[in-house]
PDB file of C-alpha atoms in Angstrom:
ATOM      1  CA  MET J   1      -2.507  -6.762 -23.964  1.00 84.00           C
ATOM      2  CA  GLY J   2      -1.930  -5.612 -20.724  1.00 96.00           C
ATOM      3  CA  LEU J   3      -0.838  -7.743 -17.574  1.00 97.00           C
ATOM      4  CA  LEU J   4      -4.216  -6.334 -15.773  1.00 98.00           C
ATOM      5  CA  ASP J   5      -6.815  -7.270 -18.733  1.00 98.00           C
ATOM      6  CA  GLY J   6     -10.558  -7.943 -17.300  1.00 95.00           C
ATOM      7  CA  LYS J   7      -9.064  -7.950 -13.868  1.00 98.00           C
ATOM      8  CA  VAL J   8     -11.165  -4.715 -11.543  1.00 98.00           C
ATOM      9  CA  ALA J   9      -8.945  -3.506  -8.246  1.00 98.00           C
ATOM     10  CA  LEU J  10      -9.547  -1.630  -5.549  1.00 99.00           C
ATOM     11  CA  ILE J  11      -6.867   0.784  -4.502  1.00 98.00           C
ATOM     12  CA  THR J  12      -6.526   2.747  -1.280  1.00 98.00           C
ATOM     13  CA  GLY J  13      -4.371   5.166  -0.853  1.00 98.00           C
ATOM     14  CA  GLY J  14      -4.896   6.533  -4.833  1.00 98.00           C
ATOM     15  CA  ALA J  15      -5.666  10.434  -4.775  1.00 97.00           C
ATOM     16  CA  ARG J  16      -1.458  10.853  -4.767  1.00 96.00           C
ATOM     17  CA  GLY J  17       1.949   9.578  -4.476  1.00 95.00           C
ATOM     18  CA  MET J  18       2.350   6.027  -4.659  1.00 96.00           C
ATOM     19  CA  GLY J  19      -1.453   5.379  -4.636  1.00 98.00           C
ATOM     20  CA  ALA J  20      -1.725   7.358  -7.722  1.00 98.00           C
ATOM     21  CA  ALA J  21       1.376   5.994  -9.303  1.00 98.00           C
ATOM     22  CA  HIS J  22      -0.935   2.515  -9.183  1.00 98.00           C
ATOM     23  CA  VAL J  23      -3.594   4.227 -10.470  1.00 98.00           C
ATOM     24  CA  ARG J  24      -2.338   4.385 -13.820  1.00 98.00           C
ATOM     25  CA  LEU J  25      -0.625   1.412 -14.001  1.00 98.00           C
ATOM     26  CA  PHE J  26      -3.392  -0.659 -13.366  1.00 98.00           C
ATOM     27  CA  LEU J  27      -5.349   1.418 -16.110  1.00 98.00           C
ATOM     28  CA  ASP J  28      -2.495   1.428 -18.605  1.00 98.00           C
ATOM     29  CA  GLU J  29      -1.916  -2.613 -17.911  1.00 98.00           C
ATOM     30  CA  GLY J  30      -5.732  -2.557 -18.783  1.00 98.00           C
ATOM     31  CA  ALA J  31      -7.289  -3.050 -15.369  1.00 98.00           C
ATOM     32  CA  ARG J  32     -10.770  -1.204 -14.357  1.00 98.00           C
ATOM     33  CA  VAL J  33      -9.294   0.680 -11.095  1.00 98.00           C
ATOM     34  CA  VAL J  34     -11.582   2.398  -8.319  1.00 98.00           C
ATOM     35  CA  LEU J  35      -8.935   4.585  -6.250  1.00 98.00           C
ATOM     36  CA  GLY J  36     -10.210   5.867  -2.827  1.00 98.00           C
ATOM     37  CA  ASP J  37      -8.714   8.122  -0.061  1.00 98.00           C
ATOM     38  CA  VAL J  38      -9.944  11.124   2.373  1.00 98.00           C
ATOM     39  CA  LEU J  39      -8.835  13.489   0.098  1.00 98.00           C
ATOM     40  CA  ASP J  40     -11.804  13.822  -2.004  1.00 98.00           C
ATOM     41  CA  ASP J  41      -9.860  17.455  -4.476  1.00 98.00           C
ATOM     42  CA  GLU J  42      -6.974  14.616  -5.290  1.00 98.00           C
ATOM     43  CA  GLY J  43      -9.203  11.741  -6.089  1.00 98.00           C
ATOM     44  CA  LYS J  44     -11.630  12.751  -8.671  1.00 98.00           C
ATOM     45  CA  ALA J  45      -9.395  15.159  -9.941  1.00 98.00           C
ATOM     46  CA  LEU J  46      -7.216  12.806 -11.290  1.00 98.00           C
ATOM     47  CA  ALA J  47     -10.417   9.858 -11.939  1.00 98.00           C
ATOM     48  CA  GLU J  48     -11.583  12.578 -14.332  1.00 98.00           C
ATOM     49  CA  GLU J  49      -8.286  12.440 -16.050  1.00 98.00           C
ATOM     50  CA  THR J  50      -7.356   9.326 -15.604  1.00 98.00           C
ATOM     51  CA  GLY J  51     -11.199   7.351 -16.041  1.00 97.00           C
ATOM     52  CA  ALA J  52     -11.355   5.827 -12.541  1.00 98.00           C
ATOM     53  CA  LEU J  53     -13.636   6.227 -10.229  1.00 98.00           C
ATOM     54  CA  TYR J  54     -13.813   8.048  -7.126  1.00 98.00           C
ATOM     55  CA  VAL J  55     -15.013   7.138  -3.920  1.00 98.00           C
ATOM     56  CA  HIS J  56     -14.841   8.449  -0.302  1.00 98.00           C
ATOM     57  CA  HIS J  57     -12.791   6.186   1.711  1.00 98.00           C
ATOM     58  CA  ASP J  58     -11.448   6.077   5.637  1.00 98.00           C
ATOM     59  CA  VAL J  59      -9.359   3.182   6.093  1.00 98.00           C
ATOM     60  CA  THR J  60     -10.598   3.201   9.693  1.00 98.00           C
ATOM     61  CA  SER J  61     -14.124   2.444   8.860  1.00 98.00           C
ATOM     62  CA  ALA J  62     -15.664  -0.553   7.923  1.00 98.00           C
ATOM     63  CA  ALA J  63     -18.578   1.165   6.816  1.00 98.00           C
ATOM     64  CA  GLU J  64     -16.866   2.901   4.443  1.00 98.00           C
ATOM     65  CA  TRP J  65     -14.432  -0.132   3.411  1.00 98.00           C
ATOM     66  CA  SER J  66     -18.230  -2.219   2.785  1.00 98.00           C
ATOM     67  CA  ARG J  67     -19.196   1.054   1.110  1.00 98.00           C
ATOM     68  CA  ALA J  68     -15.650   1.175  -1.174  1.00 98.00           C
ATOM     69  CA  VAL J  69     -16.181  -3.374  -2.058  1.00 98.00           C
ATOM     70  CA  ALA J  70     -19.987  -2.516  -3.042  1.00 98.00           C
ATOM     71  CA  THR J  71     -18.489   0.649  -5.321  1.00 97.00           C
ATOM     72  CA  ALA J  72     -16.653  -1.754  -7.312  1.00 98.00           C
ATOM     73  CA  VAL J  73     -18.770  -4.920  -7.591  1.00 98.00           C
ATOM     74  CA  GLU J  74     -21.386  -2.383  -8.595  1.00 98.00           C
ATOM     75  CA  ALA J  75     -20.209  -0.425 -11.418  1.00 98.00           C
ATOM     76  CA  TYR J  76     -17.735  -3.418 -12.971  1.00 98.00           C
ATOM     77  CA  ASP J  77     -19.602  -7.099 -11.226  1.00 98.00           C
ATOM     78  CA  ARG J  78     -16.719  -8.396  -9.512  1.00 98.00           C
ATOM     79  CA  LEU J  79     -13.640  -7.547  -7.473  1.00 98.00           C
ATOM     80  CA  ASP J  80      -9.778  -9.351  -8.511  1.00 98.00           C
ATOM     81  CA  ILE J  81      -7.533  -7.038  -6.472  1.00 98.00           C
ATOM     82  CA  LEU J  82      -7.242  -5.251  -3.872  1.00 99.00           C
ATOM     83  CA  ILE J  83      -3.640  -2.228  -3.700  1.00 98.00           C
ATOM     84  CA  ASN J  84      -4.056  -1.816   0.791  1.00 98.00           C
ATOM     85  CA  ASN J  85      -1.744   1.649   0.206  1.00 98.00           C
ATOM     86  CA  ALA J  86      -3.232   3.673   2.443  1.00 98.00           C
ATOM     87  CA  GLY J  87      -1.000   4.627   4.357  1.00 97.00           C
ATOM     88  CA  ILE J  88       0.883   7.405   7.116  1.00 97.00           C
ATOM     89  CA  LEU J  89       3.728   8.649   8.304  1.00 95.00           C
ATOM     90  CA  LYS J  90       3.987  10.058  11.822  1.00 94.00           C
ATOM     91  CA  PHE J  91       7.689  11.449  13.509  1.00 94.00           C
ATOM     92  CA  GLY J  92       7.577  11.645  16.838  1.00 95.00           C
ATOM     93  CA  ARG J  93      10.251   9.847  20.080  1.00 96.00           C
ATOM     94  CA  ILE J  94       8.439   7.946  22.297  1.00 97.00           C
ATOM     95  CA  ALA J  95       9.134  10.550  24.934  1.00 98.00           C
ATOM     96  CA  ASP J  96       7.432  12.795  23.245  1.00 97.00           C
ATOM     97  CA  MET J  97       4.917  11.187  20.987  1.00 97.00           C
ATOM     98  CA  SER J  98       1.475  10.594  22.701  1.00 97.00           C
ATOM     99  CA  PRO J  99      -1.304   7.552  22.626  1.00 98.00           C
ATOM    100  CA  GLU J 100      -3.027   8.854  20.711  1.00 98.00           C
ATOM    101  CA  GLU J 101      -1.138   9.792  17.686  1.00 98.00           C
ATOM    102  CA  PHE J 102       0.455   6.680  18.363  1.00 98.00           C
ATOM    103  CA  ASP J 103      -3.464   4.929  18.103  1.00 98.00           C
ATOM    104  CA  ARG J 104      -3.678   7.308  15.700  1.00 98.00           C
ATOM    105  CA  VAL J 105      -0.681   5.421  13.247  1.00 98.00           C
ATOM    106  CA  ILE J 106      -1.700   2.048  14.078  1.00 98.00           C
ATOM    107  CA  ASP J 107      -5.404   2.762  13.267  1.00 98.00           C
ATOM    108  CA  VAL J 108      -5.093   4.186   9.827  1.00 98.00           C
ATOM    109  CA  ASN J 109      -1.581   1.703   8.215  1.00 98.00           C
ATOM    110  CA  LEU J 110      -2.007  -1.364  10.636  1.00 98.00           C
ATOM    111  CA  LYS J 111      -5.814  -1.925  11.119  1.00 98.00           C
ATOM    112  CA  GLY J 112      -7.007  -0.199   7.189  1.00 98.00           C
ATOM    113  CA  THR J 113      -4.558  -2.935   5.908  1.00 98.00           C
ATOM    114  CA  TRP J 114      -6.363  -5.650   8.438  1.00 98.00           C
ATOM    115  CA  LEU J 115     -10.265  -4.745   7.356  1.00 98.00           C
ATOM    116  CA  GLY J 116      -9.310  -3.988   3.572  1.00 98.00           C
ATOM    117  CA  VAL J 117      -8.376  -8.046   4.201  1.00 98.00           C
ATOM    118  CA  LYS J 118     -11.511  -8.781   6.021  1.00 98.00           C
ATOM    119  CA  THR J 119     -14.319  -6.743   3.591  1.00 98.00           C
ATOM    120  CA  VAL J 120     -12.444  -8.075   0.122  1.00 98.00           C
ATOM    121  CA  ILE J 121     -12.741 -12.338   1.437  1.00 98.00           C
ATOM    122  CA  GLU J 122     -16.458 -12.535   0.443  1.00 98.00           C
ATOM    123  CA  PRO J 123     -16.105 -10.435  -3.293  1.00 98.00           C
ATOM    124  CA  MET J 124     -12.580 -12.224  -4.786  1.00 98.00           C
ATOM    125  CA  LYS J 125     -14.766 -15.783  -3.384  1.00 98.00           C
ATOM    126  CA  THR J 126     -17.455 -15.626  -6.171  1.00 97.00           C
ATOM    127  CA  ALA J 127     -14.690 -14.176  -8.052  1.00 97.00           C
ATOM    128  CA  GLY J 128     -13.267 -17.565  -7.668  1.00 97.00           C
ATOM    129  CA  ARG J 129      -9.199 -16.468  -6.884  1.00 98.00           C
ATOM    130  CA  GLY J 130      -8.252 -12.782  -6.005  1.00 98.00           C
ATOM    131  CA  ALA J 131      -4.980 -10.875  -5.126  1.00 98.00           C
ATOM    132  CA  ILE J 132      -4.150  -8.253  -2.148  1.00 99.00           C
ATOM    133  CA  VAL J 133      -1.107  -6.686  -2.518  1.00 99.00           C
ATOM    134  CA  ASN J 134      -0.709  -4.649   0.531  1.00 98.00           C
ATOM    135  CA  ILE J 135       2.111  -1.919   1.150  1.00 98.00           C
ATOM    136  CA  SER J 136       4.251  -2.380   3.936  1.00 98.00           C
ATOM    137  CA  SER J 137       7.786  -0.564   3.950  1.00 97.00           C
ATOM    138  CA  ILE J 138      11.939  -0.811   4.965  1.00 95.00           C
ATOM    139  CA  GLU J 139      10.597  -0.121   8.486  1.00 95.00           C
ATOM    140  CA  GLY J 140       9.004  -3.223   8.660  1.00 96.00           C
ATOM    141  CA  PHE J 141      12.354  -4.290   8.320  1.00 96.00           C
ATOM    142  CA  ILE J 142      14.294  -2.461  10.825  1.00 94.00           C
ATOM    143  CA  GLY J 143      14.233   0.470  13.132  1.00 91.00           C
ATOM    144  CA  ALA J 144      14.638   3.824  13.200  1.00 91.00           C
ATOM    145  CA  ALA J 145      15.058   6.558  15.554  1.00 93.00           C
ATOM    146  CA  GLY J 146      11.168   8.859  15.310  1.00 95.00           C
ATOM    147  CA  LEU J 147       9.546   5.986  13.998  1.00 96.00           C
ATOM    148  CA  SER J 148       8.308   3.485  16.663  1.00 97.00           C
ATOM    149  CA  ALA J 149       4.280   4.512  15.507  1.00 98.00           C
ATOM    150  CA  TYR J 150       5.675   3.595  11.520  1.00 97.00           C
ATOM    151  CA  ALA J 151       7.559   0.553  11.528  1.00 98.00           C
ATOM    152  CA  ALA J 152       5.415  -1.025  14.462  1.00 98.00           C
ATOM    153  CA  SER J 153       2.360  -1.618  12.065  1.00 98.00           C
ATOM    154  CA  LYS J 154       4.555  -1.647   9.213  1.00 98.00           C
ATOM    155  CA  PHE J 155       6.008  -4.778  11.291  1.00 98.00           C
ATOM    156  CA  ALA J 156       2.897  -5.961  11.456  1.00 98.00           C
ATOM    157  CA  ILE J 157       1.240  -4.964   8.231  1.00 98.00           C
ATOM    158  CA  ARG J 158       3.524  -8.394   8.270  1.00 98.00           C
ATOM    159  CA  GLY J 159       2.277 -10.587  10.156  1.00 98.00           C
ATOM    160  CA  VAL J 160      -1.341  -9.989   8.912  1.00 98.00           C
ATOM    161  CA  THR J 161      -0.168 -10.665   5.244  1.00 98.00           C
ATOM    162  CA  LYS J 162       1.215 -14.562   5.852  1.00 98.00           C
ATOM    163  CA  SER J 163      -1.324 -15.182   7.999  1.00 98.00           C
ATOM    164  CA  ALA J 164      -3.713 -13.677   5.875  1.00 98.00           C
ATOM    165  CA  ALA J 165      -1.948 -15.744   2.996  1.00 98.00           C
ATOM    166  CA  ARG J 166      -2.597 -19.590   4.835  1.00 98.00           C
ATOM    167  CA  GLU J 167      -6.450 -19.031   5.932  1.00 98.00           C
ATOM    168  CA  LEU J 168      -6.983 -17.115   1.964  1.00 98.00           C
ATOM    169  CA  ALA J 169      -5.219 -20.153  -0.008  1.00 98.00           C
ATOM    170  CA  PRO J 170      -7.660 -22.503   0.141  1.00 98.00           C
ATOM    171  CA  PHE J 171     -10.277 -19.970  -2.143  1.00 98.00           C
ATOM    172  CA  LYS J 172      -7.202 -19.268  -4.221  1.00 98.00           C
ATOM    173  CA  ILE J 173      -6.235 -16.236  -3.199  1.00 98.00           C
ATOM    174  CA  ARG J 174      -2.827 -14.728  -2.487  1.00 99.00           C
ATOM    175  CA  VAL J 175      -1.865 -12.660  -0.363  1.00 99.00           C
ATOM    176  CA  ASN J 176       1.501 -10.716  -0.242  1.00 98.00           C
ATOM    177  CA  SER J 177       3.323  -7.616   1.354  1.00 98.00           C
ATOM    178  CA  VAL J 178       6.041  -4.780  -0.686  1.00 98.00           C
ATOM    179  CA  HIS J 179       8.228  -2.724   1.362  1.00 98.00           C
ATOM    180  CA  PRO J 180       8.951  -0.013  -0.730  1.00 96.00           C
ATOM    181  CA  GLY J 181      12.412   2.286   0.570  1.00 91.00           C
ATOM    182  CA  ALA J 182      13.712   5.925  -0.364  1.00 88.00           C
ATOM    183  CA  ILE J 183      10.487   6.690  -2.710  1.00 89.00           C
ATOM    184  CA  ASP J 184      10.010  10.284  -3.813  1.00 88.00           C
ATOM    185  CA  THR J 185       6.978  10.934  -2.320  1.00 81.00           C
ATOM    186  CA  ALA J 186       5.096  14.191   0.158  1.00 70.00           C
ATOM    187  CA  MET J 187       5.789  11.691   2.457  1.00 59.00           C
ATOM    188  CA  VAL J 188       9.866  11.199   2.595  1.00 57.00           C
ATOM    189  CA  GLN J 189       8.981  15.194   2.368  1.00 55.00           C
ATOM    190  CA  ASP J 190       7.531  15.515   5.678  1.00 54.00           C
ATOM    191  CA  ARG J 191       8.462  19.123   7.357  1.00 52.00           C
ATOM    192  CA  ASP J 192       9.425  17.323  10.759  1.00 54.00           C
ATOM    193  CA  LEU J 193      11.039  14.495   9.031  1.00 55.00           C
ATOM    194  CA  MET J 194      13.722  15.097   6.928  1.00 54.00           C
ATOM    195  CA  GLN J 195      14.939  17.800   9.764  1.00 59.00           C
ATOM    196  CA  GLU J 196      15.982  14.371  11.696  1.00 60.00           C
ATOM    197  CA  VAL J 197      17.619  13.362   8.614  1.00 60.00           C
ATOM    198  CA  ASP J 198      20.960  14.190   7.059  1.00 64.00           C
ATOM    199  CA  ALA J 199      19.950  13.682   3.077  1.00 66.00           C
ATOM    200  CA  ASP J 200      23.504  13.739   2.057  1.00 71.00           C
ATOM    201  CA  ALA J 201      24.734  10.561   4.764  1.00 72.00           C
ATOM    202  CA  PHE J 202      21.661   9.066   3.918  1.00 71.00           C
ATOM    203  CA  VAL J 203      22.156   8.825  -0.092  1.00 75.00           C
ATOM    204  CA  LYS J 204      25.876   7.805   0.656  1.00 76.00           C
ATOM    205  CA  SER J 205      24.347   4.893   2.254  1.00 77.00           C
ATOM    206  CA  MET J 206      22.477   3.621  -0.839  1.00 84.00           C
ATOM    207  CA  VAL J 207      23.426   0.991  -2.484  1.00 90.00           C
ATOM    208  CA  ILE J 208      21.182   2.891  -6.516  1.00 90.00           C
ATOM    209  CA  LYS J 209      21.768   6.188  -5.089  1.00 84.00           C
ATOM    210  CA  ARG J 210      18.771   8.115  -5.843  1.00 87.00           C
ATOM    211  CA  PHE J 211      15.265   8.167  -4.497  1.00 89.00           C
ATOM    212  CA  ALA J 212      12.736   5.779  -6.635  1.00 91.00           C
ATOM    213  CA  LYS J 213       9.761   7.241  -8.714  1.00 95.00           C
ATOM    214  CA  PRO J 214       6.965   6.103  -7.582  1.00 96.00           C
ATOM    215  CA  VAL J 215       5.645   4.329 -10.432  1.00 97.00           C
ATOM    216  CA  GLU J 216       9.043   1.505  -9.845  1.00 96.00           C
ATOM    217  CA  VAL J 217       7.085   0.404  -7.158  1.00 97.00           C
ATOM    218  CA  SER J 218       3.920   0.052  -8.896  1.00 98.00           C
ATOM    219  CA  HIS J 219       5.728  -2.116 -11.668  1.00 98.00           C
ATOM    220  CA  LEU J 220       6.563  -4.338  -8.828  1.00 98.00           C
ATOM    221  CA  VAL J 221       2.565  -4.177  -7.263  1.00 98.00           C
ATOM    222  CA  ALA J 222       0.529  -4.782 -10.788  1.00 98.00           C
ATOM    223  CA  PHE J 223       3.116  -8.144 -10.780  1.00 98.00           C
ATOM    224  CA  LEU J 224       2.220  -9.014  -8.004  1.00 98.00           C
ATOM    225  CA  ALA J 225      -1.819  -8.131  -8.436  1.00 98.00           C
ATOM    226  CA  SER J 226      -1.535 -10.183 -11.283  1.00 98.00           C
ATOM    227  CA  ASP J 227      -1.498 -14.261 -13.032  1.00 98.00           C
ATOM    228  CA  ARG J 228       2.096 -14.283 -13.605  1.00 98.00           C
ATOM    229  CA  SER J 229       2.502 -14.174  -9.665  1.00 98.00           C
ATOM    230  CA  SER J 230       0.330 -17.081  -9.252  1.00 98.00           C
ATOM    231  CA  TYR J 231       2.985 -18.749  -7.277  1.00 98.00           C
ATOM    232  CA  CYS J 232       3.329 -16.211  -5.089  1.00 98.00           C
ATOM    233  CA  THR J 233       1.488 -16.047  -1.566  1.00 98.00           C
ATOM    234  CA  GLY J 234       2.493 -15.223   2.124  1.00 98.00           C
ATOM    235  CA  SER J 235       5.869 -13.462   0.577  1.00 98.00           C
ATOM    236  CA  GLU J 236       8.127  -9.588   0.933  1.00 98.00           C
ATOM    237  CA  PHE J 237       9.189  -7.730  -1.582  1.00 98.00           C
ATOM    238  CA  THR J 238      11.376  -5.159  -1.271  1.00 97.00           C
ATOM    239  CA  VAL J 239      11.444  -1.990  -3.951  1.00 95.00           C
ATOM    240  CA  ASP J 240      14.361  -0.388  -2.082  1.00 92.00           C
ATOM    241  CA  GLY J 241      17.201   0.051  -3.933  1.00 91.00           C
ATOM    242  CA  GLY J 242      19.166  -2.383  -1.532  1.00 91.00           C
ATOM    243  CA  LEU J 243      18.762  -0.575   1.277  1.00 89.00           C
ATOM    244  CA  THR J 244      18.166  -2.949   3.669  1.00 91.00           C
ATOM    245  CA  THR J 245      21.049  -5.468   2.161  1.00 90.00           C
ATOM    246  CA  GLY J 246      23.913  -4.179   5.131  1.00 82.00           C
ATOM    247  CA  ALA J 247      25.868  -1.533   6.553  1.00 68.00           C
ATOM    248  CA  GLY J 248      26.666   1.126   4.514  1.00 60.00           C
ATOM    249  CA  TYR J 249      30.598   1.170   4.736  1.00 53.00           C
TER     250      TYR J 249
END
């Protein structure tokens, strides 16, 4: 038996990176999966390979949220799980970043998450219960030079998660946030960001001295989406190899 047998999950930003790892593991654990993304070629290829259902999904659009949720319900008659995974990272120091660049990060990472929570409430109420996992970051706890917009969005996801957990508990809908650290994805290989980071010093500062594989996050996400985490809501879970334990000396 799988951890997620019989459940229907919508995973945003599912075409690559952590999102693709979530898709694969959820399918392995018995879920039926709808993956959304704006990367149509990669999303369709992953769907064809795995048997997931792909939908083009811009998370900043309320209309596209409605379409993605409707796709899941029409295909599988219910929606039990939402993984708010879609996100972008834009490096730029405050003095250099334009307001438009700041707004874009906030729109995708924060507004996209909020819209997702809002849109799945009714189908989850119909299903009688639900689990929402919002993917934040360790940048939701600490700041880094050049990541003011990203950190602002990830701090804010913690607040949305806690408010939603309190609002939705009467409907047996649980809401938690996951905070990855150094995960080996295309996002952390961003050229502008990596130019600003001393990679050797960064690894030396780690408690577990390596980058994580995306699936190492997926295992925690699957647990929070499952009935085994039935008493967890409004909580924050780090997958950071100990990065947030303290100073690296």
